[in-house]
mmCIF file of C-alpha atoms and ligand atoms in Angstrom:
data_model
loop_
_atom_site.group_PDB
_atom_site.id
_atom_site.type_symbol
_atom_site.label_atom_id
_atom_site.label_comp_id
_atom_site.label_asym_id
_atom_site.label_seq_id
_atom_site.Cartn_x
_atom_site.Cartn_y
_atom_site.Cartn_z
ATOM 1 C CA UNK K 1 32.391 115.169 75.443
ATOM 2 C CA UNK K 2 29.108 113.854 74.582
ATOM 3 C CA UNK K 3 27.767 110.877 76.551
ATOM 4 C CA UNK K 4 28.662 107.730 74.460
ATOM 5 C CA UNK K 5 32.386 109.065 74.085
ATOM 6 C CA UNK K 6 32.241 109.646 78.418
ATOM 7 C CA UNK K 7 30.496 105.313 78.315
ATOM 8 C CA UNK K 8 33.283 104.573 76.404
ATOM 9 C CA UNK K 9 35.988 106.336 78.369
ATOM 10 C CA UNK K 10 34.682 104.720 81.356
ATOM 11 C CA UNK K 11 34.335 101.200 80.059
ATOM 12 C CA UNK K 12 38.397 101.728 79.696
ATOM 13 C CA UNK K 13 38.310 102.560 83.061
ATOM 14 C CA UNK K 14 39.266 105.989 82.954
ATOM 15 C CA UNK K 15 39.165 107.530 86.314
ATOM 16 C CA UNK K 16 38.197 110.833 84.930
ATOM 17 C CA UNK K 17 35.454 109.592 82.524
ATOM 18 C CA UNK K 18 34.183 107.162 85.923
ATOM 19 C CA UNK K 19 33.872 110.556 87.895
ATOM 20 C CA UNK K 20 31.720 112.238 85.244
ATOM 21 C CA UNK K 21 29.300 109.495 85.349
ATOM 22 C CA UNK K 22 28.713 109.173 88.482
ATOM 23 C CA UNK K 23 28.226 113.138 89.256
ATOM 24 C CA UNK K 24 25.626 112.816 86.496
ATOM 25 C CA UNK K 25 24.008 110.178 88.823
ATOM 26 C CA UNK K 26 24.335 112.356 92.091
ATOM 27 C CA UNK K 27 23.693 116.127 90.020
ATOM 28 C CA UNK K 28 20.108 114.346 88.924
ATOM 29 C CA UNK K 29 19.469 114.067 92.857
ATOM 30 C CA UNK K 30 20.342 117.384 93.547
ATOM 31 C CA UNK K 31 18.043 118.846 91.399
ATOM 32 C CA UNK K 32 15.524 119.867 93.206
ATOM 33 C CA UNK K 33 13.520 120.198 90.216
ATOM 34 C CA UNK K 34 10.386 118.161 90.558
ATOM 35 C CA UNK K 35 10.607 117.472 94.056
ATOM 36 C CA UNK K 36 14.072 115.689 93.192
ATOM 37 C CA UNK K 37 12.927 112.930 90.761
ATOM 38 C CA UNK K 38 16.324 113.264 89.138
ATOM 39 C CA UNK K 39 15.483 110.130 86.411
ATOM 40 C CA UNK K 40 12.282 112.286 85.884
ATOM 41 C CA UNK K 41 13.328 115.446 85.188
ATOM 42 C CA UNK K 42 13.141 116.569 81.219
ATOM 43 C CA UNK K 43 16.493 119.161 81.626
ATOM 44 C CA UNK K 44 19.769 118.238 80.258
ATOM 45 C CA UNK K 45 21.156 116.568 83.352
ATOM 46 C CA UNK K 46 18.508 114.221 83.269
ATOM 47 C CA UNK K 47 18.487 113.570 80.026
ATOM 48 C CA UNK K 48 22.051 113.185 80.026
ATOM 49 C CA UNK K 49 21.787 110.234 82.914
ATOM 50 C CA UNK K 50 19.040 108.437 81.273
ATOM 51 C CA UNK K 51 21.568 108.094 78.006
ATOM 52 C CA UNK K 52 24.023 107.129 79.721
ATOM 53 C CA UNK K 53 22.197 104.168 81.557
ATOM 54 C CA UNK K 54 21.003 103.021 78.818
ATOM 55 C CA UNK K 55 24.003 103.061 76.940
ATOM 56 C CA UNK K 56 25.489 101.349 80.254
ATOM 57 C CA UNK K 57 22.968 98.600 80.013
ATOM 58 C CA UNK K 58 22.498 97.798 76.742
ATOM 59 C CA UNK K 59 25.159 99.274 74.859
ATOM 60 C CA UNK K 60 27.289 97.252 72.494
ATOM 61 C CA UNK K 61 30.073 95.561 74.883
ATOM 62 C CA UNK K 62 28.791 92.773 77.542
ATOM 63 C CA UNK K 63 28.016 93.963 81.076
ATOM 64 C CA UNK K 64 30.937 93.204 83.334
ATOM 65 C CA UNK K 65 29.952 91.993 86.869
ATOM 66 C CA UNK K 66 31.047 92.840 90.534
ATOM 67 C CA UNK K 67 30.751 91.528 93.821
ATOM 68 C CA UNK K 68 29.130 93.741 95.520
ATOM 69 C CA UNK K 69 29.411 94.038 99.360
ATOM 70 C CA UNK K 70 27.626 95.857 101.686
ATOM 71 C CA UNK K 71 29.372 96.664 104.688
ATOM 72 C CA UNK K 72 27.328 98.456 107.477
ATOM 73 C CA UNK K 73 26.952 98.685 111.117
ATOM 74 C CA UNK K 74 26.290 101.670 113.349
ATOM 75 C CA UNK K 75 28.640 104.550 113.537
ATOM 76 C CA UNK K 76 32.383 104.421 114.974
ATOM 77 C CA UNK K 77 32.575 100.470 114.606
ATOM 78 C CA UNK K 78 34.993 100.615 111.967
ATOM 79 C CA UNK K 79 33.611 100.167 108.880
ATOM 80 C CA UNK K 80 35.619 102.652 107.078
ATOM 81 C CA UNK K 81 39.068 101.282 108.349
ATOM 82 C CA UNK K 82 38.033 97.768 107.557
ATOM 83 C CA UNK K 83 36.317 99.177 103.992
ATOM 84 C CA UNK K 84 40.206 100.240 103.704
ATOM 85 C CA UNK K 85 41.582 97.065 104.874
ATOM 86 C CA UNK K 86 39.292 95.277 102.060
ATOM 87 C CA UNK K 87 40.987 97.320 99.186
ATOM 88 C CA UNK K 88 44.277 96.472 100.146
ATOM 89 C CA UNK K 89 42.753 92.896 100.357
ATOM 90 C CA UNK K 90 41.493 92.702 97.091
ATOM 91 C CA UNK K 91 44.231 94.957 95.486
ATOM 92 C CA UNK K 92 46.843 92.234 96.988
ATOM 93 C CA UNK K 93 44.905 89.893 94.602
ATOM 94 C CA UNK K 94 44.898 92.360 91.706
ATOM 95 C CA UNK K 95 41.406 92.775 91.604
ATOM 96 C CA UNK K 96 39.951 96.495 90.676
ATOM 97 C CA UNK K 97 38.129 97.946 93.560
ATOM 98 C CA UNK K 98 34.995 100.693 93.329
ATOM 99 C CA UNK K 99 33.775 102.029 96.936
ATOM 100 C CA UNK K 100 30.739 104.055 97.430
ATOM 101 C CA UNK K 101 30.043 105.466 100.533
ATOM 102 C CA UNK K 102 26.282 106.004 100.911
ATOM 103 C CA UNK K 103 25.288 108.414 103.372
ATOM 104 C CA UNK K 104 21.286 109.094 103.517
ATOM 105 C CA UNK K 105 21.738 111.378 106.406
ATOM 106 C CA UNK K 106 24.232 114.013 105.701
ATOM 107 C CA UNK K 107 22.840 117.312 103.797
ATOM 108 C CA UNK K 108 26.470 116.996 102.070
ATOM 109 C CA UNK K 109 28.359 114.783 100.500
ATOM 110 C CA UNK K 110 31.997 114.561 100.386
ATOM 111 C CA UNK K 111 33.101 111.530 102.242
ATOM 112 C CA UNK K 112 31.538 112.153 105.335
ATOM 113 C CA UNK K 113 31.332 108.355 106.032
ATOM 114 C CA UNK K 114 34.745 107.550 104.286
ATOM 115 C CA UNK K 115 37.656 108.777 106.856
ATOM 116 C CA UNK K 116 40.253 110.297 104.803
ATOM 117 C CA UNK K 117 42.354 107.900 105.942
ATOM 118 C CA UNK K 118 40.700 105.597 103.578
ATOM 119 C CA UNK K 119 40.424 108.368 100.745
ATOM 120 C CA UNK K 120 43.743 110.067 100.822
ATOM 121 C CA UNK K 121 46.725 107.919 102.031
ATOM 122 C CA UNK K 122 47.041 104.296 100.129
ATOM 123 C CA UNK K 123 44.249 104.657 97.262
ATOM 124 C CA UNK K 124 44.296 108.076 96.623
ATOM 125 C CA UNK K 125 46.739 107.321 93.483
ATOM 126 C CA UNK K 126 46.290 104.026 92.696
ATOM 127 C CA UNK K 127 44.413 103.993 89.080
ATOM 128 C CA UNK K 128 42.658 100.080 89.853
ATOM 129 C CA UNK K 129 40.363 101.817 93.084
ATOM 130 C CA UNK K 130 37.736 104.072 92.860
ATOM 131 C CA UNK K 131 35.905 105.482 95.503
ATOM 132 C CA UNK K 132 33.000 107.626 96.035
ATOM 133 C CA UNK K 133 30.443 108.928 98.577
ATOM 134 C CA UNK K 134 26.814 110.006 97.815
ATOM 135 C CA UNK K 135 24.390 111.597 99.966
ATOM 136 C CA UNK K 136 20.370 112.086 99.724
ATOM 137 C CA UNK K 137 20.970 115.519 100.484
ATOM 138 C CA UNK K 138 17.720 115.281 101.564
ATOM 139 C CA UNK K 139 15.760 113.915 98.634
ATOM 140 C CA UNK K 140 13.245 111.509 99.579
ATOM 141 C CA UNK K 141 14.018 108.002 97.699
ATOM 142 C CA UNK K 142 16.602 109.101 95.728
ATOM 143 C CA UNK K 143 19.402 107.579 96.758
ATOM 144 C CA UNK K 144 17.363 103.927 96.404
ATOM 145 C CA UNK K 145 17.440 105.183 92.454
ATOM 146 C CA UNK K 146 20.704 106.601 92.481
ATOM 147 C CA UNK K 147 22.762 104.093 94.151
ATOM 148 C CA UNK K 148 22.161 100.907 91.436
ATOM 149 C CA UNK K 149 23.337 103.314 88.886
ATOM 150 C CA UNK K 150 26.198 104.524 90.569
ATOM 151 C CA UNK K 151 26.892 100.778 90.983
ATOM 152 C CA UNK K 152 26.376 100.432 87.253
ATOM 153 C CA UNK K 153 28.810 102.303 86.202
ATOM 154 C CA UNK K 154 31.324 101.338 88.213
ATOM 155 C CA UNK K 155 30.674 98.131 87.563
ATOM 156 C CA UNK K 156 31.141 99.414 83.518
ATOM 157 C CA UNK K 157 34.627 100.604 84.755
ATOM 158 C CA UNK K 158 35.498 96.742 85.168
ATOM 159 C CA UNK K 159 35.731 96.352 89.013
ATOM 160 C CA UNK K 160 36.023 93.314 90.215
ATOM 161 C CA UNK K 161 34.289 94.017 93.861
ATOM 162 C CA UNK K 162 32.731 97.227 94.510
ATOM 163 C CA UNK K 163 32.617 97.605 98.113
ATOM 164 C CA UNK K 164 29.444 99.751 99.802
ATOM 165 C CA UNK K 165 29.279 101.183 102.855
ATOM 166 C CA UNK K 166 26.723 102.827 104.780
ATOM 167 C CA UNK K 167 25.315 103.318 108.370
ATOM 168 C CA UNK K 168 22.795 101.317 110.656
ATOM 169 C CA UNK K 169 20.424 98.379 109.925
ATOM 170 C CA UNK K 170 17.437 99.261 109.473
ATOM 171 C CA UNK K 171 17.930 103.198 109.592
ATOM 172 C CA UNK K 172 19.498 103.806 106.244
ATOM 173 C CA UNK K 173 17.330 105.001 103.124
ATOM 174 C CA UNK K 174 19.195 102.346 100.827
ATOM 175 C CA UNK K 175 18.611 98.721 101.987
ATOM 176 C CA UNK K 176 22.213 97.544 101.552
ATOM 177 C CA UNK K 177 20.991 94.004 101.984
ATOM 178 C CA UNK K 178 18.700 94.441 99.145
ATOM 179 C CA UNK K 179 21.600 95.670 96.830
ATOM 180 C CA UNK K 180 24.487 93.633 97.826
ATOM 181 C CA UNK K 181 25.822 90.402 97.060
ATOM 182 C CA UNK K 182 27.197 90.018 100.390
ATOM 183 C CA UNK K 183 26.165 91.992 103.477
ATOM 184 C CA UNK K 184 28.811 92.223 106.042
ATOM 185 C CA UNK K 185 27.580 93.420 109.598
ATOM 186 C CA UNK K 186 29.909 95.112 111.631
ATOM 187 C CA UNK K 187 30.139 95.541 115.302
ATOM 188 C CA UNK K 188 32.379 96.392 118.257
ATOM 189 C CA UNK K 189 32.649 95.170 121.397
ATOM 190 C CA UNK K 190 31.277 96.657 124.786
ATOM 191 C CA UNK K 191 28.817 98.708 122.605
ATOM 192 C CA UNK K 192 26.227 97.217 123.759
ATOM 193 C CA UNK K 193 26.064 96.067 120.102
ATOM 194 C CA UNK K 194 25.044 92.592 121.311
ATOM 195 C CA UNK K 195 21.297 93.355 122.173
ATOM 196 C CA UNK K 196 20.680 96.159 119.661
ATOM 197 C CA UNK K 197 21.719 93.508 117.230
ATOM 198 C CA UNK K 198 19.266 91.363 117.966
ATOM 199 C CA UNK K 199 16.748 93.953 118.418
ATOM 200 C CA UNK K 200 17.431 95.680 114.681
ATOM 201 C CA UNK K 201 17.504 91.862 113.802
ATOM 202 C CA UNK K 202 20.895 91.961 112.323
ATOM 203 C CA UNK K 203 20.431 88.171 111.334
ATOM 204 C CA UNK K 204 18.125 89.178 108.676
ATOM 205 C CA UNK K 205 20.501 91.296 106.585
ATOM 206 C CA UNK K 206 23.907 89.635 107.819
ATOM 207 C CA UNK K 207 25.936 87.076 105.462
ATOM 208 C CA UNK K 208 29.191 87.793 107.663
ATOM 209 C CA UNK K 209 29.241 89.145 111.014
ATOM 210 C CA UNK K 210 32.613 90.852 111.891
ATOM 211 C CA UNK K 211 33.414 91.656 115.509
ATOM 212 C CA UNK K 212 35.681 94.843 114.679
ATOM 213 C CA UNK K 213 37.948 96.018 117.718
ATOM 214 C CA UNK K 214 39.357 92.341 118.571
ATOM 215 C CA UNK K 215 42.186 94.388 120.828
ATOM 216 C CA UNK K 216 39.129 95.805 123.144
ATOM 217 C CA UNK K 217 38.062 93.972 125.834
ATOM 218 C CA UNK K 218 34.512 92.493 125.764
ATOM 219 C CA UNK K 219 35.398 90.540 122.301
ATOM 220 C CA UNK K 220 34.553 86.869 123.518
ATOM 221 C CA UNK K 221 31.644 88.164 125.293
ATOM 222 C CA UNK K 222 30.195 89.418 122.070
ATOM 223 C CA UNK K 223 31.093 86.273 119.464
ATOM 224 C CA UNK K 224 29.578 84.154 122.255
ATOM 225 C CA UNK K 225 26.508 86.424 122.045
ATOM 226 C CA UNK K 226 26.722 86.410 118.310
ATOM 227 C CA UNK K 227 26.984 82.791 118.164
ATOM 228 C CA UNK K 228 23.846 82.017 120.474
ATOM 229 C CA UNK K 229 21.795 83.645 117.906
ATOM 230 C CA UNK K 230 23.657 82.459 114.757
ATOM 231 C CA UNK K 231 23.198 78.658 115.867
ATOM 232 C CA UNK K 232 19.285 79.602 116.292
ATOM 233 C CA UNK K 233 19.330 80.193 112.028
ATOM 234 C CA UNK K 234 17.934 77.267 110.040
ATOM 235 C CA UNK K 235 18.420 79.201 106.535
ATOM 236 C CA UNK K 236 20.732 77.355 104.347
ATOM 237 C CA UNK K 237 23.177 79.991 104.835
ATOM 238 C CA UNK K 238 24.790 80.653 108.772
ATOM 239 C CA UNK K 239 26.661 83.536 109.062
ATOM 240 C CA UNK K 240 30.149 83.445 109.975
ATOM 241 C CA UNK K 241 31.592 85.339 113.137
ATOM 242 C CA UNK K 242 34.824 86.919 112.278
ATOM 243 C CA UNK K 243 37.110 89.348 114.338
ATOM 244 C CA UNK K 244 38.878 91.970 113.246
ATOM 245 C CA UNK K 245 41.292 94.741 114.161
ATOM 246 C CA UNK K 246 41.226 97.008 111.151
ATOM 247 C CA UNK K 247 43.157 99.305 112.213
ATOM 248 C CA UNK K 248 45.959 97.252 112.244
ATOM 249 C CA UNK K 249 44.835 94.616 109.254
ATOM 250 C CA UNK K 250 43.875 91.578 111.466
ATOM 251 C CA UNK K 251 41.758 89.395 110.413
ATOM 252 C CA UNK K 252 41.632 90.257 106.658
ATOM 253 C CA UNK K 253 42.748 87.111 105.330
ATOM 254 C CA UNK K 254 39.434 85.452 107.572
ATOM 255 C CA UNK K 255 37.370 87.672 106.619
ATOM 256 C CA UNK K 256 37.958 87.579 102.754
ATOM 257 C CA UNK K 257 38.018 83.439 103.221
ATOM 258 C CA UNK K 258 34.264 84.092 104.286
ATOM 259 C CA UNK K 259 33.601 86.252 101.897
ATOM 260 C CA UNK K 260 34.918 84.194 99.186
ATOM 261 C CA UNK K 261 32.559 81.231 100.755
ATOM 262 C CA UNK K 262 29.459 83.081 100.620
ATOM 263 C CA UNK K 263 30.248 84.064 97.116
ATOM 264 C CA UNK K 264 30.576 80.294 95.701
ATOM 265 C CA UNK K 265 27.194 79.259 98.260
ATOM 266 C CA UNK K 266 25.891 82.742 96.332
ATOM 267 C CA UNK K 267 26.533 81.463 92.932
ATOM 268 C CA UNK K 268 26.092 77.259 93.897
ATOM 269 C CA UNK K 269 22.260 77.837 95.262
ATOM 270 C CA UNK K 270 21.026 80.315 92.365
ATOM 271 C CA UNK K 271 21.015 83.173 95.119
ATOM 272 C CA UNK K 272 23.213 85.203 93.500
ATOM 273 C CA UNK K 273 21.119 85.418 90.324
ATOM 274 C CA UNK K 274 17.714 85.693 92.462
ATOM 275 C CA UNK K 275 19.610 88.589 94.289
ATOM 276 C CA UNK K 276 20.170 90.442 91.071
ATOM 277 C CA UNK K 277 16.632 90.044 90.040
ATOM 278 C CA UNK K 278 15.492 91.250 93.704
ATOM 279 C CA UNK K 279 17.971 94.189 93.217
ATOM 280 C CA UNK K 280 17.056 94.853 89.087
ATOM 281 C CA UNK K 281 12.871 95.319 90.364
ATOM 282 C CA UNK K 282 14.272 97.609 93.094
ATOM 283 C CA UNK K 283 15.504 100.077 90.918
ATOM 284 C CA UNK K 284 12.734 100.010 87.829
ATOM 285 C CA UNK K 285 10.352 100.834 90.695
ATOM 286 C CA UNK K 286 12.463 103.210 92.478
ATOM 287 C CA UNK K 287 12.689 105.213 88.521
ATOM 288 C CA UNK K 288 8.979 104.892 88.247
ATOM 289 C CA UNK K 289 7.730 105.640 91.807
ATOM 290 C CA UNK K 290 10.344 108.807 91.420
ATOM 291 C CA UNK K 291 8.492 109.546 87.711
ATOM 292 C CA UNK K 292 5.265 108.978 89.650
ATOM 293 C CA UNK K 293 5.802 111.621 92.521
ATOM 294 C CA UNK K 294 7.506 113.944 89.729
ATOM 295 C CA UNK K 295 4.222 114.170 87.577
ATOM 296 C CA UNK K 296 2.295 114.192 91.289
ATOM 297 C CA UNK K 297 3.729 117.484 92.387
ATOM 298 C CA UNK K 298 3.769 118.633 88.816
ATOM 299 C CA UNK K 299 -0.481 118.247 89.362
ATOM 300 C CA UNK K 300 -0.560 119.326 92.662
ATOM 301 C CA UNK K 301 -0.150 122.931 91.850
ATOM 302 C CA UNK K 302 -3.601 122.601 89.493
ATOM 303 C CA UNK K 303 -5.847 119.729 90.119
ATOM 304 C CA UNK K 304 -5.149 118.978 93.900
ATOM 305 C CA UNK K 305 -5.648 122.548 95.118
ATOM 306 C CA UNK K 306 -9.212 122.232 93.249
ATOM 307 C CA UNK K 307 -9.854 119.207 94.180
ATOM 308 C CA UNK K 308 -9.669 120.292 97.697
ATOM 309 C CA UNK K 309 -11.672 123.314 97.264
ATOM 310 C CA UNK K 310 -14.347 120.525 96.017
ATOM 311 C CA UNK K 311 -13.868 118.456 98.898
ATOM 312 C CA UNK K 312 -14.306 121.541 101.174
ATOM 313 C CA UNK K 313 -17.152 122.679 99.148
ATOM 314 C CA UNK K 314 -18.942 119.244 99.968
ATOM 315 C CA UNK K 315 -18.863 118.998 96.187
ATOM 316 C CA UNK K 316 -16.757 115.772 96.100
ATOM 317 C CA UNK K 317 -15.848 112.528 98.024
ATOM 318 C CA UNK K 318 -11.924 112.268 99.184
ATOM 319 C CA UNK K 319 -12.293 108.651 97.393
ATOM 320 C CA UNK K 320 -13.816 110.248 94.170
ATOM 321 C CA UNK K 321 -11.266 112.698 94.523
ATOM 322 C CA UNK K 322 -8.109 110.629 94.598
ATOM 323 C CA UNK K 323 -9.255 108.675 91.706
ATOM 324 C CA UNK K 324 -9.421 111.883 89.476
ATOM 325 C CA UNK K 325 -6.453 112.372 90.766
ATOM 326 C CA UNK K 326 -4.524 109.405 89.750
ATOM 327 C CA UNK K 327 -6.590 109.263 86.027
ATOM 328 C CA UNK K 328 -5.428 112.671 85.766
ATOM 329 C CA UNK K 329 -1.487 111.401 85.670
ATOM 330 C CA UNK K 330 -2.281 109.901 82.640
HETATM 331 N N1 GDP Y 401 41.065 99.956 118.783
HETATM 332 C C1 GDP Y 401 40.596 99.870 117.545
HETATM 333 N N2 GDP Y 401 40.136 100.976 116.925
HETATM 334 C C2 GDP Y 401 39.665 100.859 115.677
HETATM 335 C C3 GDP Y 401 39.634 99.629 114.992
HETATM 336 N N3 GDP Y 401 39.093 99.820 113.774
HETATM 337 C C4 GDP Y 401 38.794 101.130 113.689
HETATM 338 N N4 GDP Y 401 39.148 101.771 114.829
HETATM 339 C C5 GDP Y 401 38.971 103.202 115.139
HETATM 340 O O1 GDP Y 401 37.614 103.461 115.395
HETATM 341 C C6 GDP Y 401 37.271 104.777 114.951
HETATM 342 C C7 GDP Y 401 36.061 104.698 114.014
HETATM 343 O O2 GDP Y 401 36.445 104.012 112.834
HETATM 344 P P1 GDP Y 401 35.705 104.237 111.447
HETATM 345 O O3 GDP Y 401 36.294 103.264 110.496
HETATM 346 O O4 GDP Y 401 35.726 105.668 111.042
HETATM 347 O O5 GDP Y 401 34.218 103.819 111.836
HETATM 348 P P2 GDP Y 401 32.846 103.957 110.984
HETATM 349 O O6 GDP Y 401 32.121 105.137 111.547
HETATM 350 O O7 GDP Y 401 32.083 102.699 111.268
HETATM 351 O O8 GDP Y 401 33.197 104.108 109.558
HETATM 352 C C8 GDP Y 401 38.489 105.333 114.296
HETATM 353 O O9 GDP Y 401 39.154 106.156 115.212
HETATM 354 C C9 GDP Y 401 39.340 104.099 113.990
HETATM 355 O O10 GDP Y 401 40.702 104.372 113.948
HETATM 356 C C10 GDP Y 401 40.147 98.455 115.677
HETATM 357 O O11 GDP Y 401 40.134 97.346 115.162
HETATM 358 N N5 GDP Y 401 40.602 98.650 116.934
HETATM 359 MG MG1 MG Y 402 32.725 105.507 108.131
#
C-alpha cells in the first residue's frame, strides 16, 4: 500500500492503516542510522514518514483537531488506571479516544507505562480508541520529533481527545506541558508527593492537579498542601485540586468537569491557539536540530578528526575550528 492510500485509510479511521503510521513514526527512531535522526535519514523509512506528514498536514481534507492531555506524575500514582478511567469517560460521551504512552526511559517499547489492564480488557476491541506506547529506545531527542507526529496522525484518525501519558516532571525527554492542551498532574497521597511537588515545581506545568488514591489515608493532608501553593498562583488560570480513586472510577465526572473548564478558559483567552504555535516551533526545530546532528556525525568521520589533528598540531584555533566546522554543513 503506498503512503497516500495508508493517509487515506487512516483519515477513515482504520485501526490497521492508524498502526502503520505510527510504526513509520517510531521505525524512523529506531534507525540508528545517522545517530537516529529518523526525519533525516535518506532510506525508505524515512522517506516514507516525511510523505506521509506532509500528506497529513497539508493534504487535501481539513486537519481535524484533538484535545490533547497530558497526564503525568511520578511512577505508581495511577496514571495508567485513571488514563483508563478517561477513555471510558470520554467513550461514555461518544467521543473517539487516541492514547500514547511515551516512555523516554525504557530501551523497549511495548506498553511498559500502559498496564495491560488499560490495553487489554475494556479497549482492546473497541474500534473508536486507539492506543499506543513509544519509547526513545535510547535516541537522543527523538521522541521530542516523534511524538507531534504520532499525535498527528492520530489526530488524522478523527479523535476527539488523545490522551498522553508519561512519567515525572521535569525528568521526561518530551515536555508534556509543552505538547498538551491540558496537563494533568497526578499524585498520591503519603508519597511524600507534597514537597517533591513543589520542589519539581509542579505549578508550572499543572492545569489540573488530581490527588489519585482518595481511599489512602493522608488525602486531606495533601489537597491542603496542594491548595497552600495553588492560592499562591496569580496566573489567570488556578489549577483545580481533584481526587480520585481510579481504580474504582471516582472522581471521573470532577475531573472531566475541570477538564472541560480549562478547555473553554483554553479556547476563551487565545491560549489554546498560542499553545499550538508553542507546540508547531517545537517540532520544526526538533526535525531540524535532528537534520543538524544527522549531517554533524555524517562530518565527523572526515572533517572533525582533521580538524583535531590541526588543533593538536597547533595548526588551528578550537574557535577557527568550529566555524569550519559549521560552514562545512553547508
Ligand atoms: N488504592 C488505590 N490504588 C490505585 C488507585 N489507582 C491506581 N491504583 C493502583 O496503583 C498501582 C499503580 O497504578 P498505575 O496506574 O499503573 O500507575 P502509573 O505508574 O502512574 O501508571 C496499581 O496497582 C493500581 O491498581 C486508587 O485510586 N487507589
Ligand atoms: Mg503507567
Amino acid at each position: 500500500m503506498d503512503v497516500r492510500e495508508l493517509v487515506g485509510q487512516a483519515r477513515l479511521g482504520k485501526p490497521r492503516a492508524v498502526a502503520r503510521l505510527i510504526s513509520l513514526v517510531e521505525n524512523a527512531v529506531d534507525n540508528p542510522a545517522e545517530g537516529g535522526a529518523g526525519p533525516a535519514g535518506g532510506d525508505r523509512a524515512s522517506r516514507a514518514l516525511r510523505e506521509a506528514m506532509a500528506e497529513l498536514a497539508t493534504g487535501a481534507a481539513r486537519p481535524h483537531t484533538a484535545r490533547v492531555i497530558g497526564l503525568t506524575g511520578s511512577p505508581g500514582v495511577g496514571k495508567s488506571t485513571s488514563t483508563g478511567m478517561l477513555i471510558r469517560a470520554f467513550r461514555r460521551r461518544g467521543s473517539r479516544v487516541g492514547v500514547l504512552a511515551v516512555d523516554p526511559s525504557s530501551p523497549f517499547t511495548g506498553g511498559a507505562l500502559l498496564g495491560d489492564r488499560v490495553r487489554m480488557q475494556d479497549h482492546a476491541t473497541d474500534p473508536e480508541v486507539f492506543i499506543r506506547s513509544m519509547s526513545s529506545r535510547g535516541h537522543l531527542g527523538g521522541l521530542a520529533w516523534a511524538t507531534p507526529q504520532a499525535l498527528r496522525v492520530l489526530e488524522a484518525a478523527g479523535c476527539d481527545v488523545i490522551l498522553v501519558e508519561t512519567v515525572g516532571v521535569g525528568q521526561a525527554e518530551v515536555d508534556i506541558a509543552r505538547l498538551a492542551d491540558t496537563t494533568v498532574v497526578i499524585l498520591a497521597p503519603g508519597m511524600g508527593d507534597g514537597v517533591q511537588a513543589a520542589k519539581a515545581g509542579i505549578l508550572e506545568v499543572a492545569d489540573v492537579l488530581v490527588v489519585n488514591k482518595a481511599d489512602r489515608d493522608g488525602v486531606q493532608a495533601t489537597v491542603r498542601e496542594l491548595r497552600t501553593m495553588t492560592s499562591l498562583v496569580e496566573a489567570p488560570w488556578r489549577p483545580p485540586i481533584v481526587t480520585t480513586v481510579a481504580s474504582k472510577g471516582e472522581g471521573a465526572d470532577d475531573l472531566l468537569a475541570a477538564l472541560d473548564k480549562h478547555q473553554a478558559y483554553l479556547e476563551e483567552s487565545g491560549e489554546a491557539r498560542r499553545r499550538r504555535l508553542a507546540r508547531a516551533r517545537d517540532e520544526i526545530e526538533a526535525i531540524a536540530l535532528a537534520q543538524l546532528r544527522s549531517r554533524f556525525s555524517a562530518l565527523h568521520r572526515d572533517s572533525l578528526d582533521t580538524l583535531a589533528e590541526r588543533l593538536l598540531g597547533a595548526e588551528i584555533d578550537p574557535y577557527t575550528a568550529a566555524d569550519d566546522l559549521i560552514a562545512a554543513l553547508g
